[in-house]
CSV table of N, CA and C in Angstrom, one decimal:
chain,number,residue,atom,x,y,z
A,653,UNK,N,68.3,6.1,-47.7
A,653,UNK,CA,68.0,5.0,-48.6
A,653,UNK,C,68.7,3.7,-48.2
A,654,UNK,N,69.7,3.9,-47.4
A,654,UNK,CA,70.4,2.7,-47.1
A,654,UNK,C,69.6,1.8,-46.2
A,655,UNK,N,68.6,2.3,-45.5
A,655,UNK,CA,67.7,1.5,-44.7
A,655,UNK,C,66.8,0.6,-45.6
A,656,UNK,N,66.5,1.1,-46.8
A,656,UNK,CA,65.6,0.3,-47.6
A,656,UNK,C,66.3,-0.9,-48.3
A,657,UNK,N,67.5,-0.9,-48.3
A,657,UNK,CA,68.3,-2.0,-48.9
A,657,UNK,C,68.7,-3.1,-48.0
A,658,UNK,N,68.2,-3.0,-46.8
A,658,UNK,CA,68.5,-4.0,-45.8
A,658,UNK,C,68.0,-5.4,-46.2
A,659,UNK,N,68.7,-6.4,-45.8
A,659,UNK,CA,68.3,-7.8,-46.1
A,659,UNK,C,67.3,-8.2,-45.1
A,660,UNK,N,66.3,-9.0,-45.5
A,660,UNK,CA,65.2,-9.5,-44.7
A,660,UNK,C,65.7,-10.5,-43.6
A,661,UNK,N,66.9,-11.0,-43.8
A,661,UNK,CA,67.4,-12.0,-42.9
A,661,UNK,C,68.1,-11.4,-41.7
A,662,UNK,N,68.5,-10.1,-41.8
A,662,UNK,CA,69.2,-9.5,-40.7
A,662,UNK,C,68.2,-9.2,-39.6
A,663,UNK,N,68.6,-9.5,-38.4
A,663,UNK,CA,67.6,-9.2,-37.3
A,663,UNK,C,67.5,-7.7,-37.0
A,664,UNK,N,66.3,-7.4,-36.5
A,664,UNK,CA,66.0,-6.0,-36.1
A,664,UNK,C,66.7,-5.7,-34.7
A,665,UNK,N,67.3,-4.6,-34.6
A,665,UNK,CA,68.0,-4.3,-33.3
A,665,UNK,C,67.0,-4.2,-32.2
A,666,UNK,N,67.3,-4.6,-31.0
A,666,UNK,CA,66.3,-4.5,-29.8
A,666,UNK,C,66.2,-3.0,-29.4
A,667,UNK,N,65.0,-2.6,-29.0
A,667,UNK,CA,64.9,-1.2,-28.6
A,667,UNK,C,65.6,-0.9,-27.3
A,668,UNK,N,66.0,0.3,-27.1
A,668,UNK,CA,66.8,0.7,-25.9
A,668,UNK,C,65.9,0.9,-24.7
A,669,UNK,N,64.6,1.2,-24.9
A,669,UNK,CA,63.6,1.4,-23.8
A,669,UNK,C,62.3,0.8,-24.2
A,670,UNK,N,61.4,0.5,-23.2
A,670,UNK,CA,60.1,0.0,-23.6
A,670,UNK,C,59.4,0.9,-24.6
A,671,UNK,N,58.7,0.3,-25.5
A,671,UNK,CA,58.1,1.1,-26.6
A,671,UNK,C,56.8,1.9,-26.1
A,672,UNK,N,56.1,1.4,-25.1
A,672,UNK,CA,54.9,2.0,-24.7
A,672,UNK,C,55.0,2.7,-23.4
A,673,UNK,N,56.1,3.4,-23.2
A,673,UNK,CA,56.3,4.2,-22.0
A,673,UNK,C,55.9,5.6,-22.3
A,674,UNK,N,55.3,6.3,-21.3
A,674,UNK,CA,54.9,7.7,-21.5
A,674,UNK,C,56.0,8.5,-20.9
A,675,UNK,N,56.2,9.7,-21.4
A,675,UNK,CA,57.3,10.5,-20.8
A,675,UNK,C,56.9,10.8,-19.3
A,676,UNK,N,57.8,10.5,-18.4
A,676,UNK,CA,57.6,10.7,-17.0
A,676,UNK,C,56.8,9.5,-16.4
A,677,UNK,N,56.5,8.5,-17.1
A,677,UNK,CA,55.8,7.3,-16.6
A,677,UNK,C,56.7,6.3,-16.2
A,678,UNK,N,56.2,5.1,-16.0
A,678,UNK,CA,57.0,3.9,-15.6
A,678,UNK,C,56.9,2.9,-16.7
A,679,UNK,N,57.8,1.9,-16.6
A,679,UNK,CA,57.8,0.9,-17.6
A,679,UNK,C,57.0,-0.3,-17.2
A,680,UNK,N,56.0,-0.1,-16.3
A,680,UNK,CA,55.3,-1.2,-15.8
A,680,UNK,C,54.2,-1.6,-16.8
A,681,UNK,N,54.6,-2.5,-17.7
A,681,UNK,CA,53.7,-3.1,-18.7
A,681,UNK,C,53.8,-4.6,-18.5
A,682,UNK,N,53.1,-5.3,-19.4
A,682,UNK,CA,53.2,-6.7,-19.3
A,682,UNK,C,54.6,-7.2,-19.5
A,683,UNK,N,55.2,-7.7,-18.4
A,683,UNK,CA,56.6,-8.1,-18.4
A,683,UNK,C,57.6,-7.0,-18.1
A,684,UNK,N,57.1,-5.8,-17.8
A,684,UNK,CA,58.0,-4.7,-17.6
A,684,UNK,C,58.5,-4.6,-16.2
A,685,UNK,N,59.0,-3.5,-15.8
A,685,UNK,CA,59.5,-3.3,-14.4
A,685,UNK,C,58.3,-2.8,-13.6
A,686,UNK,N,58.4,-3.1,-12.3
A,686,UNK,CA,57.4,-2.7,-11.3
A,686,UNK,C,57.6,-1.2,-11.0
A,687,UNK,N,56.4,-0.6,-10.9
A,687,UNK,CA,56.4,0.9,-10.6
A,687,UNK,C,56.9,1.1,-9.2
A,688,UNK,N,57.4,2.3,-8.9
A,688,UNK,CA,57.9,2.7,-7.6
A,688,UNK,C,56.6,3.2,-6.8
A,689,UNK,N,56.2,2.6,-5.7
A,689,UNK,CA,55.0,2.9,-5.0
A,689,UNK,C,55.4,3.9,-3.8
A,690,UNK,N,56.5,4.5,-3.8
A,690,UNK,CA,56.9,5.3,-2.6
A,690,UNK,C,56.1,6.6,-2.6
A,691,UNK,N,55.7,7.2,-3.7
A,691,UNK,CA,54.9,8.4,-3.7
A,691,UNK,C,53.4,8.2,-3.5
A,692,UNK,N,52.8,8.8,-2.5
A,692,UNK,CA,51.4,8.7,-2.3
A,692,UNK,C,50.7,10.0,-2.5
A,693,UNK,N,49.4,9.9,-2.6
A,693,UNK,CA,48.6,11.2,-2.8
A,693,UNK,C,48.8,12.2,-1.7
A,694,UNK,N,48.9,11.7,-0.5
A,694,UNK,CA,49.1,12.7,0.6
A,694,UNK,C,50.4,13.4,0.5
A,695,UNK,N,51.4,12.6,0.1
A,695,UNK,CA,52.7,13.2,0.0
A,695,UNK,C,52.7,14.3,-1.1
A,696,UNK,N,52.0,14.0,-2.2
A,696,UNK,CA,51.9,15.0,-3.3
A,696,UNK,C,51.2,16.2,-2.9
A,697,UNK,N,50.1,16.0,-2.1
A,697,UNK,CA,49.3,17.2,-1.6
A,697,UNK,C,50.2,18.0,-0.7
A,698,UNK,N,51.0,17.4,0.2
A,698,UNK,CA,51.8,18.1,1.1
A,698,UNK,C,53.0,18.9,0.4
A,699,UNK,N,53.4,18.4,-0.7
A,699,UNK,CA,54.5,19.1,-1.5
A,699,UNK,C,54.0,20.3,-2.2
A,700,UNK,N,52.7,20.5,-2.3
A,700,UNK,CA,52.2,21.7,-3.0
A,700,UNK,C,52.4,22.9,-2.1
A,701,UNK,N,52.7,24.1,-2.7
A,701,UNK,CA,52.9,25.3,-1.8
A,701,UNK,C,51.6,25.8,-1.3
A,702,UNK,N,51.7,26.6,-0.3
A,702,UNK,CA,50.5,27.2,0.3
A,702,UNK,C,49.8,28.1,-0.7
A,703,UNK,N,50.6,28.7,-1.6
A,703,UNK,CA,50.0,29.6,-2.6
A,703,UNK,C,49.0,28.9,-3.5
A,704,UNK,N,49.2,27.6,-3.7
A,704,UNK,CA,48.3,26.8,-4.5
A,704,UNK,C,46.9,26.8,-3.9
A,705,UNK,N,46.8,26.7,-2.6
A,705,UNK,CA,45.5,26.6,-1.9
A,705,UNK,C,44.9,28.0,-1.7
A,706,UNK,N,45.8,29.0,-1.5
A,706,UNK,CA,45.3,30.3,-1.2
A,706,UNK,C,44.7,31.0,-2.4
A,707,UNK,N,45.2,30.7,-3.6
A,707,UNK,CA,44.7,31.3,-4.8
A,707,UNK,C,44.0,30.3,-5.7
A,708,UNK,N,43.4,29.4,-5.1
A,708,UNK,CA,42.7,28.3,-5.8
A,708,UNK,C,41.6,28.9,-6.7
A,709,UNK,N,40.9,29.8,-6.2
A,709,UNK,CA,39.7,30.4,-6.9
A,709,UNK,C,40.1,31.2,-8.2
A,710,UNK,N,41.4,31.5,-8.3
A,710,UNK,CA,41.9,32.3,-9.5
A,710,UNK,C,42.3,31.4,-10.6
A,711,UNK,N,42.3,30.1,-10.4
A,711,UNK,CA,42.7,29.2,-11.5
A,711,UNK,C,41.6,29.2,-12.6
A,712,UNK,N,42.0,28.9,-13.8
A,712,UNK,CA,41.0,28.8,-14.9
A,712,UNK,C,40.0,27.7,-14.6
A,713,UNK,N,38.7,27.9,-15.0
A,713,UNK,CA,37.6,26.9,-14.9
A,713,UNK,C,37.2,26.6,-13.5
A,714,UNK,N,37.8,27.1,-12.5
A,714,UNK,CA,37.4,26.7,-11.1
A,714,UNK,C,36.0,27.3,-10.8
A,715,UNK,N,35.8,28.5,-11.2
A,715,UNK,CA,34.5,29.2,-10.9
A,715,UNK,C,33.4,28.4,-11.5
A,716,UNK,N,33.5,28.1,-12.8
A,716,UNK,CA,32.5,27.4,-13.5
A,716,UNK,C,32.3,26.0,-13.0
A,717,UNK,N,33.4,25.3,-12.7
A,717,UNK,CA,33.3,23.9,-12.1
A,717,UNK,C,32.6,23.9,-10.8
A,718,UNK,N,32.9,24.9,-9.9
A,718,UNK,CA,32.3,25.0,-8.6
A,718,UNK,C,30.8,25.3,-8.7
A,719,UNK,N,30.5,26.2,-9.6
A,719,UNK,CA,29.1,26.6,-9.8
A,719,UNK,C,28.3,25.4,-10.3
A,720,UNK,N,28.9,24.6,-11.2
A,720,UNK,CA,28.3,23.4,-11.8
A,720,UNK,C,28.1,22.4,-10.7
A,721,UNK,N,29.2,22.2,-9.9
A,721,UNK,CA,29.1,21.2,-8.8
A,721,UNK,C,28.0,21.6,-7.7
A,722,UNK,N,28.0,22.9,-7.4
A,722,UNK,CA,27.0,23.4,-6.4
A,722,UNK,C,25.6,23.1,-7.0
A,723,UNK,N,25.3,23.5,-8.3
A,723,UNK,CA,24.0,23.4,-8.8
A,723,UNK,C,23.6,21.9,-9.0
A,724,UNK,N,24.6,21.1,-9.5
A,724,UNK,CA,24.2,19.7,-9.6
A,724,UNK,C,24.1,19.0,-8.3
A,725,UNK,N,24.8,19.4,-7.3
A,725,UNK,CA,24.6,18.9,-5.9
A,725,UNK,C,23.3,19.3,-5.4
A,726,UNK,N,22.9,20.5,-5.6
A,726,UNK,CA,21.6,21.0,-5.2
A,726,UNK,C,20.5,20.2,-5.9
A,727,UNK,N,20.6,20.1,-7.2
A,727,UNK,CA,19.6,19.4,-8.0
A,727,UNK,C,19.6,17.9,-7.6
A,728,UNK,N,20.7,17.3,-7.4
A,728,UNK,CA,20.8,15.9,-6.9
A,728,UNK,C,20.1,15.8,-5.6
A,729,UNK,N,20.4,16.7,-4.6
A,729,UNK,CA,19.8,16.6,-3.3
A,729,UNK,C,18.3,16.8,-3.4
A,730,UNK,N,17.9,17.7,-4.2
A,730,UNK,CA,16.4,18.0,-4.4
A,730,UNK,C,15.7,16.7,-5.0
A,731,UNK,N,16.4,16.2,-6.0
A,731,UNK,CA,15.8,15.0,-6.6
A,731,UNK,C,15.7,13.8,-5.6
A,732,UNK,N,16.8,13.7,-4.8
A,732,UNK,CA,16.8,12.7,-3.8
A,732,UNK,C,15.8,13.0,-2.7
A,733,UNK,N,15.7,14.2,-2.3
A,733,UNK,CA,14.7,14.6,-1.3
A,733,UNK,C,13.3,14.4,-1.8
A,734,UNK,N,13.1,14.7,-3.1
A,734,UNK,CA,11.7,14.6,-3.6
A,734,UNK,C,11.4,13.1,-3.7
A,735,UNK,N,12.4,12.3,-4.2
A,735,UNK,CA,12.1,10.8,-4.3
A,735,UNK,C,11.9,10.2,-2.9
A,736,UNK,N,12.7,10.6,-1.9
A,736,UNK,CA,12.5,10.1,-0.5
A,736,UNK,C,11.1,10.5,0.0
A,737,UNK,N,10.8,11.8,-0.2
A,737,UNK,CA,9.5,12.3,0.2
A,737,UNK,C,8.4,11.6,-0.5
A,738,UNK,N,8.5,11.4,-1.8
A,738,UNK,CA,7.5,10.7,-2.6
A,738,UNK,C,7.3,9.3,-2.1
A,739,UNK,N,8.4,8.6,-1.9
A,739,UNK,CA,8.3,7.2,-1.4
A,739,UNK,C,7.7,7.1,0.0
A,740,UNK,N,8.2,8.0,0.9
A,740,UNK,CA,7.6,7.9,2.3
A,740,UNK,C,6.2,8.3,2.3
A,741,UNK,N,5.9,9.4,1.6
A,741,UNK,CA,4.5,9.9,1.6
A,741,UNK,C,3.6,8.9,0.9
A,742,UNK,N,4.0,8.3,-0.2
A,742,UNK,CA,3.2,7.3,-0.9
A,742,UNK,C,3.0,6.1,-0.1
A,743,UNK,N,4.0,5.6,0.6
A,743,UNK,CA,3.9,4.4,1.4
A,743,UNK,C,3.0,4.7,2.6
A,744,UNK,N,3.1,5.8,3.3
A,744,UNK,CA,2.3,6.1,4.4
A,744,UNK,C,0.8,6.3,4.0
A,745,UNK,N,0.6,7.0,2.9
A,745,UNK,CA,-0.8,7.2,2.4
A,745,UNK,C,-1.4,5.9,2.0
A,746,UNK,N,-0.6,5.0,1.4
A,746,UNK,CA,-1.2,3.7,1.0
A,746,UNK,C,-1.6,2.9,2.2
A,747,UNK,N,-0.8,2.9,3.3
A,747,UNK,CA,-1.1,2.2,4.5
A,747,UNK,C,-2.3,2.8,5.2
A,748,UNK,N,-2.4,4.1,5.2
A,748,UNK,CA,-3.6,4.8,5.8
A,748,UNK,C,-4.8,4.5,5.0
A,749,UNK,N,-4.7,4.5,3.7
A,749,UNK,CA,-5.9,4.2,2.9
A,749,UNK,C,-6.3,2.7,3.1
A,750,UNK,N,-5.3,1.8,3.2
A,750,UNK,CA,-5.7,0.4,3.4
A,750,UNK,C,-6.3,0.2,4.8
A,751,UNK,N,-5.9,1.0,5.8
A,751,UNK,CA,-6.5,0.9,7.1
A,751,UNK,C,-7.9,1.4,7.0
A,752,UNK,N,-8.2,2.5,6.4
A,752,UNK,CA,-9.6,3.0,6.3
A,752,UNK,C,-10.5,2.1,5.5
A,753,UNK,N,-9.9,1.5,4.4
A,753,UNK,CA,-10.7,0.5,3.6
A,753,UNK,C,-11.1,-0.7,4.4
A,754,UNK,N,-10.1,-1.2,5.2
A,754,UNK,CA,-10.4,-2.4,6.1
A,754,UNK,C,-11.4,-2.0,7.1
A,755,UNK,N,-11.3,-0.8,7.7
A,755,UNK,CA,-12.2,-0.3,8.7
A,755,UNK,C,-13.6,-0.2,8.0
A,756,UNK,N,-13.7,0.4,6.8
A,756,UNK,CA,-15.0,0.5,6.2
A,756,UNK,C,-15.6,-0.9,5.8
A,757,UNK,N,-14.7,-1.8,5.4
A,757,UNK,CA,-15.2,-3.1,5.0
A,757,UNK,C,-15.7,-3.8,6.2
A,758,UNK,N,-15.0,-3.7,7.4
A,758,UNK,CA,-15.5,-4.3,8.6
A,758,UNK,C,-16.9,-3.7,9.0
A,759,UNK,N,-17.0,-2.4,8.8
A,759,UNK,CA,-18.2,-1.7,9.1
A,759,UNK,C,-19.4,-2.1,8.2
A,760,UNK,N,-19.1,-2.3,6.9
A,760,UNK,CA,-20.1,-2.8,6.0
A,760,UNK,C,-20.5,-4.2,6.4
A,761,UNK,N,-19.5,-5.1,6.8
A,761,UNK,CA,-19.9,-6.4,7.2
A,761,UNK,C,-20.7,-6.4,8.4
A,762,UNK,N,-20.4,-5.5,9.4
A,762,UNK,CA,-21.2,-5.4,10.6
A,762,UNK,C,-22.6,-4.9,10.3
A,763,UNK,N,-22.7,-3.9,9.4
A,763,UNK,CA,-24.0,-3.4,9.0
A,763,UNK,C,-24.8,-4.5,8.3
A,764,UNK,N,-24.2,-5.3,7.5
A,764,UNK,CA,-24.9,-6.4,6.8
A,764,UNK,C,-25.4,-7.4,7.8
A,765,UNK,N,-24.6,-7.8,8.8
A,765,UNK,CA,-25.0,-8.7,9.8
A,765,UNK,C,-26.1,-8.1,10.6
A,766,UNK,N,-26.0,-6.8,10.9
A,766,UNK,CA,-27.1,-6.1,11.7
A,766,UNK,C,-28.4,-6.1,10.9
A,767,UNK,N,-28.3,-5.9,9.6
A,767,UNK,CA,-29.5,-5.9,8.7
A,767,UNK,C,-30.1,-7.3,8.7
A,768,UNK,N,-29.3,-8.3,8.6
A,768,UNK,CA,-29.8,-9.7,8.6
A,768,UNK,C,-30.5,-10.0,9.9
A,769,UNK,N,-29.9,-9.6,11.0
A,769,UNK,CA,-30.6,-9.8,12.3
A,769,UNK,C,-31.9,-9.0,12.4
A,770,UNK,N,-31.9,-7.8,11.9
A,770,UNK,CA,-33.1,-7.0,11.9
A,770,UNK,C,-34.2,-7.6,11.0
A,771,UNK,N,-33.8,-8.1,9.9
A,771,UNK,CA,-34.7,-8.7,8.9
A,771,UNK,C,-35.3,-10.0,9.6
A,772,UNK,N,-34.4,-10.8,10.3
A,772,UNK,CA,-34.9,-12.0,10.9
A,772,UNK,C,-35.8,-11.6,12.1
A,773,UNK,N,-35.6,-10.5,12.8
A,773,UNK,CA,-36.5,-10.1,13.9
A,773,UNK,C,-37.8,-9.6,13.3
A,774,UNK,N,-37.8,-8.9,12.2
A,774,UNK,CA,-39.0,-8.4,11.6
A,774,UNK,C,-39.8,-9.6,11.1
A,775,UNK,N,-39.2,-10.6,10.5
A,775,UNK,CA,-39.8,-11.8,10.0
A,775,UNK,C,-40.4,-12.6,11.2
A,776,UNK,N,-39.7,-12.6,12.3
A,776,UNK,CA,-40.2,-13.3,13.5
A,776,UNK,C,-41.4,-12.6,14.0
A,777,UNK,N,-41.4,-11.3,14.1
A,777,UNK,CA,-42.5,-10.5,14.5
A,777,UNK,C,-43.7,-10.7,13.6
A,778,UNK,N,-43.5,-10.7,12.3
A,778,UNK,CA,-44.6,-10.9,11.4
A,778,UNK,C,-45.2,-12.3,11.6
A,779,UNK,N,-44.3,-13.3,11.8
A,779,UNK,CA,-44.8,-14.6,12.0
A,779,UNK,C,-45.6,-14.7,13.3
A,780,UNK,N,-45.1,-14.1,14.3
A,780,UNK,CA,-45.8,-14.1,15.6
A,780,UNK,C,-47.2,-13.4,15.5
A,781,UNK,N,-47.3,-12.2,14.7
A,781,UNK,CA,-48.5,-11.5,14.5
A,781,UNK,C,-49.5,-12.4,13.7
A,782,UNK,N,-49.0,-13.1,12.7
A,782,UNK,CA,-49.8,-14.0,11.9
A,782,UNK,C,-50.4,-15.1,12.7
A,783,UNK,N,-49.5,-15.7,13.6
A,783,UNK,CA,-50.0,-16.8,14.4
A,783,UNK,C,-51.1,-16.2,15.4
A,784,UNK,N,-50.8,-15.0,16.0
A,784,UNK,CA,-51.7,-14.4,16.9
A,784,UNK,C,-53.1,-14.1,16.2
A,785,UNK,N,-53.0,-13.6,15.0
A,785,UNK,CA,-54.2,-13.3,14.2
A,785,UNK,C,-55.0,-14.6,13.9
A,786,UNK,N,-54.2,-15.7,13.5
A,786,UNK,CA,-54.9,-16.9,13.3
A,786,UNK,C,-55.5,-17.5,14.6
A,787,UNK,N,-54.9,-17.3,15.7
A,787,UNK,CA,-55.4,-17.7,17.0
A,787,UNK,C,-56.7,-16.9,17.3
A,788,UNK,N,-56.6,-15.6,17.1
A,788,UNK,CA,-57.7,-14.7,17.3
A,788,UNK,C,-58.9,-15.1,16.4
A,789,UNK,N,-58.6,-15.4,15.1
A,789,UNK,CA,-59.6,-15.8,14.2
A,789,UNK,C,-60.3,-17.2,14.6
A,790,UNK,N,-59.4,-18.1,15.1
A,790,UNK,CA,-60.0,-19.4,15.6
A,790,UNK,C,-60.9,-19.1,16.8
A,791,UNK,N,-60.5,-18.3,17.7
A,791,UNK,CA,-61.3,-18.0,18.9
A,791,UNK,C,-62.6,-17.3,18.5
A,792,UNK,N,-62.4,-16.3,17.6
A,792,UNK,CA,-63.6,-15.6,17.1
A,792,UNK,C,-64.6,-16.6,16.4
A,793,UNK,N,-64.1,-17.5,15.6
A,793,UNK,CA,-64.9,-18.5,14.9
A,793,UNK,C,-65.6,-19.4,15.9
A,794,UNK,N,-64.8,-19.8,17.0
A,794,UNK,CA,-65.4,-20.7,18.0
A,794,UNK,C,-66.5,-19.9,18.8
A,795,UNK,N,-66.2,-18.6,19.1
A,795,UNK,CA,-67.2,-17.8,19.8
A,795,UNK,C,-68.4,-17.6,19.0
A,796,UNK,N,-68.3,-17.3,17.7
A,796,UNK,CA,-69.4,-17.1,16.8
A,796,UNK,C,-70.2,-18.4,16.7
A,797,UNK,N,-69.6,-19.5,16.5
A,797,UNK,CA,-70.3,-20.8,16.5
A,797,UNK,C,-71.1,-21.0,17.8
A,798,UNK,N,-70.5,-20.7,18.9
A,798,UNK,CA,-71.1,-20.9,20.2
A,798,UNK,C,-72.4,-20.0,20.3
A,799,UNK,N,-72.2,-18.8,19.8
A,799,UNK,CA,-73.3,-17.8,19.9
A,799,UNK,C,-74.4,-18.3,18.9
A,800,UNK,N,-74.1,-18.8,17.8
A,800,UNK,CA,-75.1,-19.3,16.8
A,800,UNK,C,-75.8,-20.6,17.5
A,801,UNK,N,-75.0,-21.4,18.1
A,801,UNK,CA,-75.6,-22.6,18.7
A,801,UNK,C,-76.6,-22.1,19.9
A,802,UNK,N,-76.1,-21.1,20.6
A,802,UNK,CA,-77.0,-20.7,21.7
A,802,UNK,C,-78.3,-20.0,21.2
A,803,UNK,N,-78.2,-19.4,20.1
A,803,UNK,CA,-79.4,-18.7,19.5
A,803,UNK,C,-80.3,-19.7,18.9
A,804,UNK,N,-79.9,-20.9,18.6
A,804,UNK,CA,-80.8,-21.8,18.0
A,804,UNK,C,-81.8,-22.4,19.0
A,805,UNK,N,-82.9,-23.0,18.5
A,805,UNK,CA,-84.0,-23.6,19.3
A,805,UNK,C,-83.5,-24.9,20.0
A,806,UNK,N,-82.6,-25.5,19.4
A,806,UNK,CA,-82.1,-26.8,19.9
A,806,UNK,C,-81.4,-26.6,21.2
A,807,UNK,N,-80.7,-25.5,21.3
A,807,UNK,CA,-80.0,-25.2,22.6
A,807,UNK,C,-81.0,-24.9,23.7
A,808,UNK,N,-82.0,-24.1,23.3
A,808,UNK,CA,-83.0,-23.7,24.3
A,808,UNK,C,-83.8,-24.9,24.8
A,809,UNK,N,-84.1,-25.7,23.9
A,809,UNK,CA,-84.9,-26.9,24.3
A,809,UNK,C,-84.1,-27.8,25.2
A,810,UNK,N,-82.8,-28.0,24.8
A,810,UNK,CA,-82.0,-28.9,25.6
A,810,UNK,C,-81.8,-28.4,27.0
A,811,UNK,N,-81.7,-27.1,27.1
A,811,UNK,CA,-81.4,-26.5,28.3
A,811,UNK,C,-82.7,-26.4,29.2
A,812,UNK,N,-83.8,-26.0,28.7
A,812,UNK,CA,-84.9,-25.7,29.5
A,812,UNK,C,-86.0,-26.9,29.5
A,813,UNK,N,-86.1,-27.7,28.6
A,813,UNK,CA,-87.1,-28.7,28.6
A,813,UNK,C,-86.5,-30.0,29.1
A,814,UNK,N,-87.2,-30.6,30.1
A,814,UNK,CA,-86.8,-31.8,30.6
A,814,UNK,C,-88.0,-32.7,30.8
A,815,UNK,N,-87.8,-33.9,30.3
A,815,UNK,CA,-89.0,-34.8,30.4
A,815,UNK,C,-88.9,-35.6,31.6
A,816,UNK,N,-88.1,-35.8,32.2
A,816,UNK,CA,-88.0,-36.6,33.5
A,816,UNK,C,-87.4,-35.9,34.5
């Protein structure tokens, strides 16, 4: 109870050690002392006895953690392999499909041009037949008119009767 009767004007005594230091830790906090960097991970690993490595599998949770690591590694590898395969297969198939589509499109364009040429050739042949038919009809009409003229009396008279 003597602590409760302390006067508010008396200063609080300074702590003997930093307040936020962990047992076995360092005092490297804001404004604290710099930590000793002499110990490295490799030095700590070398200090462990051989028995630590020889009986590693007997430690608690090692079996479960290793099985989890193996299965997650396998699952991660499979997911990665599936994603790589999916990406590669998808990209390759897309390019092959685009190649065949371009090839088909060029073939369709070529077929269309060929059909237009064939249509033009057919039209030209029809036009030539029509002209030939018209020419034949003109010749037939001329021949028929000549035959009619030759069958008439005027032609016989002009040809056979001469007055002088």
